Amino acid sequence: MRTSPTRLSRILTRTAVLVVAATAVAATAACGGTGSGGSGGQTVTVYSADGLDAWYRTRFDKFRAETGIAVDVVAAGSGEVVNRLEKEQSNPQADIVVTLPPFIQKADAAGLLQPLGVDTSAFPATEKDPNGRFVSLAGNYLNFIANNSVDASKLTWEDLLKPEYRGKLQYSTPGQAGDGTAVLILLQQLRGKDGALDYLKRLQVNNVGPSASTGKLQPKVDKGELLIANGDVQMNTESITSKGSKFGIFFPASADGARHTVALPYFMGLAKGAPHADAARKLMDYLLSKEVQQTLGPDAFAVSARTDLTGAPATGSGTTPAALLHGVQVVRPDWTQVLVGLNDDVAAYEKAIGG
């Protein structure tokens, strides 16, 4: 069948438009879209537990401007980050991994990390791996959040069991999310392993169900779909301050009135087989520098572990980590030991809640 001159003209015009559009998309990617390369087409890929997104954007834009190296971030729950690394061992995609304990320890034990190869001398021994495979990027702490319709100032662990929270309470799943695992660990510290399981079995009546990501609970509490959820100081404070989220941060009180939390640093490691290891080390050096670490407090609501900056978070008022943690006892578990028994603890937890 012959094509008329008019129809042929329309086809050629449409083809030209598509070619121009495709060229424009390619040019956009080359000039800075996600997945783009910087100098020499280099892009460092970071697999990260969610929560630091806004802080990352500013830092990574500046890093690219200084070095020409682009950064892609894949954010997910703490456990999912490590699961993805494990699945990709035969064809590594990530250069850097940032996740909460005990998942960074899990990644290390599984042989998914390699020596950082960067200077961590400004960080104390308690904030880095003795074998040099991970270091604290940003200090963080477990907390709970409550929709603004709830007066959370005096909420206790026992209050969370009340019928009024049935179907309106959710916490991220132990063994999958770092913050969810911290809930289990904290309750073990406060009540013993059997006591923790007994409590979580009773709490399950109110629990909406499993969630692999703590970050996904924030908008549900903000909108009032949930009244109570777990979270962490860094992520929740950032959301309240920058997005105006309608929830408050609290730490459930024990029967004696004491409130507790678990230290949950974002640990950073270099992935084994990282496709762009040299560029990744440049990025890690940049993120660990004093200049960048001192932005954690004002810009990310997190705490730097650098010994030359540790005085900064000790004071403060308003919505700051220091102010929120005033009067709260911080539990610092031995995460290596936690990891040893984690599979058994998670299995016991799943059995207790009927999973």
Coordinates of C-alpha atoms in Angstrom, one line a residue:
M1 CA 0.0 0.0 0.0
R2 CA 1.4 3.4 -1.0
T3 CA 1.6 6.2 1.5
S4 CA 0.3 9.6 0.4
P5 CA 2.6 12.6 0.5
T6 CA 0.5 14.2 3.2
R7 CA 0.6 11.1 5.4
L8 CA 4.3 10.6 4.8
S9 CA 4.9 14.2 5.9
R10 CA 3.0 13.6 9.1
I11 CA 5.0 10.4 9.9
L12 CA 8.3 12.1 9.3
T13 CA 7.3 15.1 11.4
R14 CA 6.2 12.8 14.3
T15 CA 9.4 10.8 14.0
A16 CA 11.4 14.0 14.2
V17 CA 9.6 15.1 17.3
L18 CA 10.2 11.7 19.0
V19 CA 13.9 11.9 18.1
V20 CA 14.2 15.4 19.5
A21 CA 12.3 14.4 22.7
A22 CA 14.5 11.3 23.2
T23 CA 17.6 13.4 22.7
A24 CA 16.3 16.0 25.2
V25 CA 15.8 13.2 27.8
A26 CA 19.2 11.8 27.2
A27 CA 20.8 15.3 27.5
T28 CA 18.9 15.9 30.8
A29 CA 20.2 12.6 32.2
A30 CA 23.7 13.5 31.2
C31 CA 23.4 16.9 32.9
G32 CA 22.1 15.8 36.2
G33 CA 19.1 13.5 36.2
T34 CA 19.1 10.5 38.6
G35 CA 21.3 7.7 37.3
S36 CA 23.5 10.2 35.4
G37 CA 27.2 10.2 35.4
G38 CA 29.4 13.0 36.5
S39 CA 33.0 13.4 35.3
G40 CA 33.8 10.5 33.1
G41 CA 30.2 9.2 33.6
Q42 CA 30.9 8.1 37.2
T43 CA 27.9 7.6 39.5
V44 CA 28.2 6.3 43.1
T45 CA 25.2 4.2 44.2
V46 CA 24.2 4.4 47.8
Y47 CA 21.9 1.8 49.3
S48 CA 20.5 3.5 52.4
A49 CA 18.0 3.0 55.2
D50 CA 15.3 5.7 54.7
G51 CA 15.4 8.8 56.8
L52 CA 18.3 10.9 55.6
D53 CA 16.8 11.8 52.2
A54 CA 16.7 15.6 52.6
W55 CA 20.2 15.8 54.1
Y56 CA 21.5 13.6 51.3
R57 CA 20.2 15.8 48.6
T58 CA 22.0 18.9 49.7
R59 CA 25.2 17.1 50.5
F60 CA 25.3 15.1 47.3
D61 CA 24.5 18.1 45.1
K62 CA 27.5 19.9 46.6
F63 CA 29.7 16.8 46.3
R64 CA 28.9 16.6 42.6
A65 CA 29.6 20.3 42.1
E66 CA 33.0 19.8 43.7
T67 CA 34.0 16.5 42.1
G68 CA 31.9 15.9 39.1
I69 CA 30.8 12.6 40.6
A70 CA 27.0 11.9 40.7
V71 CA 25.3 10.0 43.5
D72 CA 22.2 7.8 43.2
V73 CA 20.4 6.8 46.4
V74 CA 18.2 3.7 46.8
A75 CA 16.3 4.0 50.0
A76 CA 14.5 1.1 51.8
G77 CA 14.0 -0.5 55.2
S78 CA 17.2 -1.4 57.0
G79 CA 16.9 -5.1 56.5
E80 CA 15.8 -4.7 52.8
V81 CA 19.0 -2.8 52.1
V82 CA 21.1 -5.7 53.2
N83 CA 18.9 -8.3 51.5
R84 CA 19.4 -6.4 48.2
L85 CA 23.1 -6.5 48.7
E86 CA 23.0 -10.2 49.3
K87 CA 20.9 -11.0 46.3
E88 CA 23.3 -9.0 44.1
Q89 CA 26.5 -10.6 45.2
S90 CA 27.3 -12.1 41.8
N91 CA 26.7 -8.7 40.1
P92 CA 27.2 -5.9 42.7
Q93 CA 25.3 -2.7 42.0
A94 CA 25.8 -0.8 45.3
D95 CA 29.0 1.1 46.2
I96 CA 28.1 2.3 49.7
V97 CA 25.6 0.9 52.2
V98 CA 24.1 2.9 55.0
T99 CA 21.9 1.1 57.5
L100 CA 21.0 0.7 61.2
P101 CA 22.3 -1.9 63.6
P102 CA 22.2 -4.9 63.7
F103 CA 21.9 -5.0 59.9
I104 CA 25.3 -3.4 59.2
Q105 CA 26.8 -6.1 61.5
K106 CA 24.7 -8.7 59.5
A107 CA 26.1 -7.4 56.2
D108 CA 29.6 -7.6 57.6
A109 CA 29.1 -11.2 59.0
A110 CA 27.8 -12.2 55.5
G111 CA 30.9 -10.9 53.8
L112 CA 29.1 -8.1 52.0
L113 CA 31.5 -5.3 53.1
Q114 CA 35.1 -4.5 52.5
P115 CA 37.6 -2.3 54.4
L116 CA 36.5 1.4 54.1
G117 CA 40.0 2.6 53.2
V118 CA 39.2 6.1 54.6
D119 CA 40.4 8.0 57.6
T120 CA 38.1 7.4 60.6
S121 CA 40.6 8.5 63.3
A122 CA 38.2 11.3 64.4
F123 CA 35.6 8.7 65.4
P124 CA 35.8 6.8 68.7
A125 CA 36.2 3.0 68.8
T126 CA 32.6 2.6 70.0
E127 CA 31.3 4.2 66.8
K128 CA 33.2 2.1 64.2
D129 CA 34.0 -1.5 63.4
P130 CA 37.4 -2.7 64.8
N131 CA 38.2 -4.2 61.5
G132 CA 37.5 -1.0 59.6
R133 CA 34.5 -2.0 57.6
F134 CA 31.9 0.4 58.9
V135 CA 31.6 3.7 60.8
S136 CA 28.9 5.9 62.3
L137 CA 27.6 8.3 59.7
A138 CA 24.9 9.9 61.8
G139 CA 23.8 9.3 65.4
N140 CA 20.1 8.4 65.9
Y141 CA 17.7 7.0 68.6
L142 CA 14.5 5.0 68.7
N143 CA 11.3 6.7 69.6
F144 CA 7.5 6.5 69.0
I145 CA 5.2 9.1 67.4
A146 CA 1.6 9.9 68.1
N147 CA -0.9 11.9 66.0
N148 CA -1.5 15.4 67.4
S149 CA -5.0 14.3 68.4
V150 CA -3.3 12.2 71.1
D151 CA -1.7 13.6 74.3
A152 CA 1.4 11.5 74.2
S153 CA 3.3 13.3 77.0
K154 CA 2.5 10.7 79.6
L155 CA 1.9 7.6 77.6
T156 CA 3.3 4.4 79.1
W157 CA 4.0 1.0 77.5
E158 CA 0.8 -0.3 79.2
D159 CA -1.2 2.6 77.7
L160 CA -0.4 1.3 74.2
L161 CA -2.4 -1.9 75.0
K162 CA -5.6 0.0 75.5
P163 CA -8.6 -0.8 73.2
E164 CA -8.8 2.7 71.9
Y165 CA -5.6 2.0 69.9
R166 CA -7.0 -1.1 68.2
G167 CA -6.3 -0.9 64.5
K168 CA -4.7 2.5 65.0
L169 CA -1.2 1.4 66.1
Q170 CA 1.6 -0.1 64.0
Y171 CA 5.3 -0.7 64.5
S172 CA 7.9 -1.8 61.9
T173 CA 8.7 -5.5 61.9
P174 CA 11.6 -6.8 64.0
G175 CA 14.1 -8.6 61.8
Q176 CA 13.2 -6.5 58.8
A177 CA 13.4 -2.8 59.9
G178 CA 16.1 -1.4 62.1
D179 CA 13.7 0.6 64.2
G180 CA 11.4 -2.4 64.6
T181 CA 14.2 -4.6 65.7
A182 CA 15.1 -1.9 68.2
V183 CA 11.6 -2.1 69.7
L184 CA 12.2 -5.8 70.4
I185 CA 15.7 -5.2 71.7
L186 CA 14.6 -2.4 74.0
L187 CA 11.7 -4.5 75.5
Q188 CA 14.2 -7.3 76.1
Q189 CA 16.4 -4.9 78.0
L190 CA 13.4 -3.7 80.1
R191 CA 11.4 -6.9 80.6
G192 CA 13.7 -9.8 79.7
K193 CA 13.2 -11.9 76.6
D194 CA 10.1 -13.7 77.8
G195 CA 8.6 -10.5 79.1
A196 CA 9.2 -8.8 75.8
L197 CA 7.4 -11.6 73.9
D198 CA 4.5 -11.5 76.3
Y199 CA 4.1 -7.8 75.9
L200 CA 4.3 -7.9 72.1
K201 CA 1.8 -10.8 72.0
R202 CA -0.7 -8.5 73.9
L203 CA 0.2 -5.5 71.8
Q204 CA -0.6 -7.5 68.6
V205 CA -4.3 -7.1 69.3
N206 CA -3.9 -3.4 68.5
N207 CA -1.2 -3.8 65.8
V208 CA -2.3 -3.2 62.2
G209 CA 0.2 -5.6 60.8
P210 CA 3.8 -6.0 59.6
S211 CA 5.7 -3.2 57.9
A212 CA 9.2 -3.6 56.5
S213 CA 9.8 0.2 56.5
T214 CA 9.5 2.5 59.5
G215 CA 9.5 5.5 57.1
K216 CA 6.2 4.4 55.6
L217 CA 4.4 4.8 58.9
Q218 CA 5.1 8.5 59.2
P219 CA 2.5 9.7 56.7
K220 CA -0.1 7.4 58.1
V221 CA 0.3 8.9 61.6
D222 CA 0.4 12.4 60.0
K223 CA -3.0 11.8 58.3
G224 CA -4.5 10.1 61.3
E225 CA -4.8 6.7 59.7
L226 CA -2.7 5.6 62.6
L227 CA -2.6 7.2 66.0
I228 CA 0.7 5.5 67.2
A229 CA 3.7 4.2 65.5
N230 CA 7.4 3.7 66.1
G231 CA 10.1 5.8 64.5
D232 CA 13.4 7.4 65.2
V233 CA 14.5 10.9 66.4
Q234 CA 16.3 11.9 63.2
M235 CA 13.6 10.9 60.7
N236 CA 10.6 12.0 62.7
T237 CA 12.1 15.4 63.8
E238 CA 13.1 16.2 60.2
S239 CA 9.6 15.4 59.0
I240 CA 8.0 17.6 61.7
T241 CA 10.3 20.5 61.0
S242 CA 10.6 20.5 57.2
K243 CA 7.2 19.0 56.3
G244 CA 5.0 20.2 59.1
S245 CA 4.0 16.6 60.0
K246 CA 1.2 16.5 62.5
F247 CA 2.6 14.1 65.1
G248 CA 4.7 14.4 68.3
I249 CA 7.6 12.3 69.4
F250 CA 7.5 10.4 72.7
F251 CA 9.2 7.7 74.6
P252 CA 6.8 5.3 76.4
A253 CA 7.3 5.2 80.2
S254 CA 7.8 2.1 82.3
A255 CA 5.8 1.5 85.4
D256 CA 8.3 3.4 87.5
G257 CA 8.0 6.4 85.2
A258 CA 11.5 5.9 83.6
R259 CA 11.7 6.4 79.8
H260 CA 14.3 4.6 77.7
T261 CA 15.6 4.6 74.1
V262 CA 18.1 2.6 72.0
A263 CA 21.0 4.3 70.2
L264 CA 20.6 3.5 66.5
P265 CA 23.4 5.1 64.5
Y266 CA 23.2 5.1 60.7
F267 CA 26.4 3.1 60.0
M268 CA 28.2 3.4 56.6
G269 CA 30.1 0.7 54.9
L270 CA 31.8 0.1 51.5
A271 CA 30.1 -2.7 49.6
K272 CA 32.2 -5.7 48.6
G273 CA 32.8 -5.6 44.8
A274 CA 31.7 -1.9 44.7
P275 CA 31.7 -1.0 41.0
H276 CA 33.1 2.5 41.8
A277 CA 35.1 2.0 44.9
D278 CA 37.5 4.9 44.4
A279 CA 34.7 7.4 43.8
A280 CA 32.8 5.9 46.7
R281 CA 35.8 6.5 49.0
K282 CA 35.9 10.1 47.9
L283 CA 32.2 10.4 48.9
M284 CA 32.8 8.7 52.2
D285 CA 35.7 11.0 53.0
Y286 CA 33.5 13.9 52.2
L287 CA 30.6 12.7 54.3
L288 CA 32.8 12.0 57.3
S289 CA 34.6 15.4 57.1
K290 CA 34.2 17.9 59.9
E291 CA 32.6 20.4 57.5
V292 CA 29.8 17.9 56.6
Q293 CA 29.4 16.2 59.9
Q294 CA 28.7 19.5 61.6
T295 CA 25.6 19.9 59.4
L296 CA 24.0 16.8 60.9
G297 CA 22.5 18.7 63.9
P298 CA 20.9 21.7 62.1
D299 CA 20.1 20.0 58.8
A300 CA 19.4 16.4 59.6
F301 CA 18.5 16.4 63.4
A302 CA 21.1 13.8 63.9
V303 CA 24.3 13.6 66.0
S304 CA 27.9 13.4 64.8
A305 CA 30.2 10.9 66.6
R306 CA 33.3 12.9 65.6
T307 CA 35.3 13.5 68.8
D308 CA 36.0 17.1 67.8
L309 CA 32.2 17.8 67.5
T310 CA 30.8 15.8 70.4
G311 CA 30.3 19.0 72.5
A312 CA 27.8 20.4 70.0
P313 CA 24.8 18.2 70.6
A314 CA 25.1 18.2 74.4
T315 CA 23.1 21.5 74.6
G316 CA 20.1 22.7 72.8
S317 CA 16.4 23.6 73.1
G318 CA 13.3 23.1 71.0
T319 CA 13.2 20.2 68.5
T320 CA 16.8 19.0 68.8
P321 CA 18.0 15.5 69.6
A322 CA 19.5 16.8 72.9
A323 CA 16.2 18.4 74.0
L324 CA 14.1 15.3 73.0
L325 CA 16.5 13.0 74.9
H326 CA 16.5 15.0 78.1
G327 CA 15.6 12.7 80.9
V328 CA 15.6 9.6 78.7
Q329 CA 17.9 6.8 79.5
V330 CA 19.9 5.6 76.4
V331 CA 20.5 1.8 76.0
R332 CA 23.6 0.9 73.9
P333 CA 23.4 -2.8 73.1
D334 CA 26.3 -4.9 72.1
W335 CA 25.0 -5.3 68.5
T336 CA 27.4 -8.1 67.7
Q337 CA 25.9 -10.2 70.5
V338 CA 22.4 -9.1 69.4
L339 CA 23.1 -10.4 65.9
V340 CA 24.3 -13.8 67.3
G341 CA 20.8 -14.5 68.7
L342 CA 18.8 -12.4 66.3
N343 CA 17.4 -15.2 64.1
D344 CA 16.2 -17.1 67.2
D345 CA 14.7 -14.0 68.7
V346 CA 12.9 -13.1 65.5
A347 CA 11.6 -16.7 65.2
A348 CA 10.4 -16.5 68.8
Y349 CA 8.7 -13.2 68.1
E350 CA 6.9 -14.4 65.1
K351 CA 5.6 -17.4 67.0
A352 CA 4.5 -15.2 69.9
I353 CA 2.4 -12.9 67.7
G354 CA 1.0 -15.8 65.6
G355 CA 3.1 -15.1 62.5

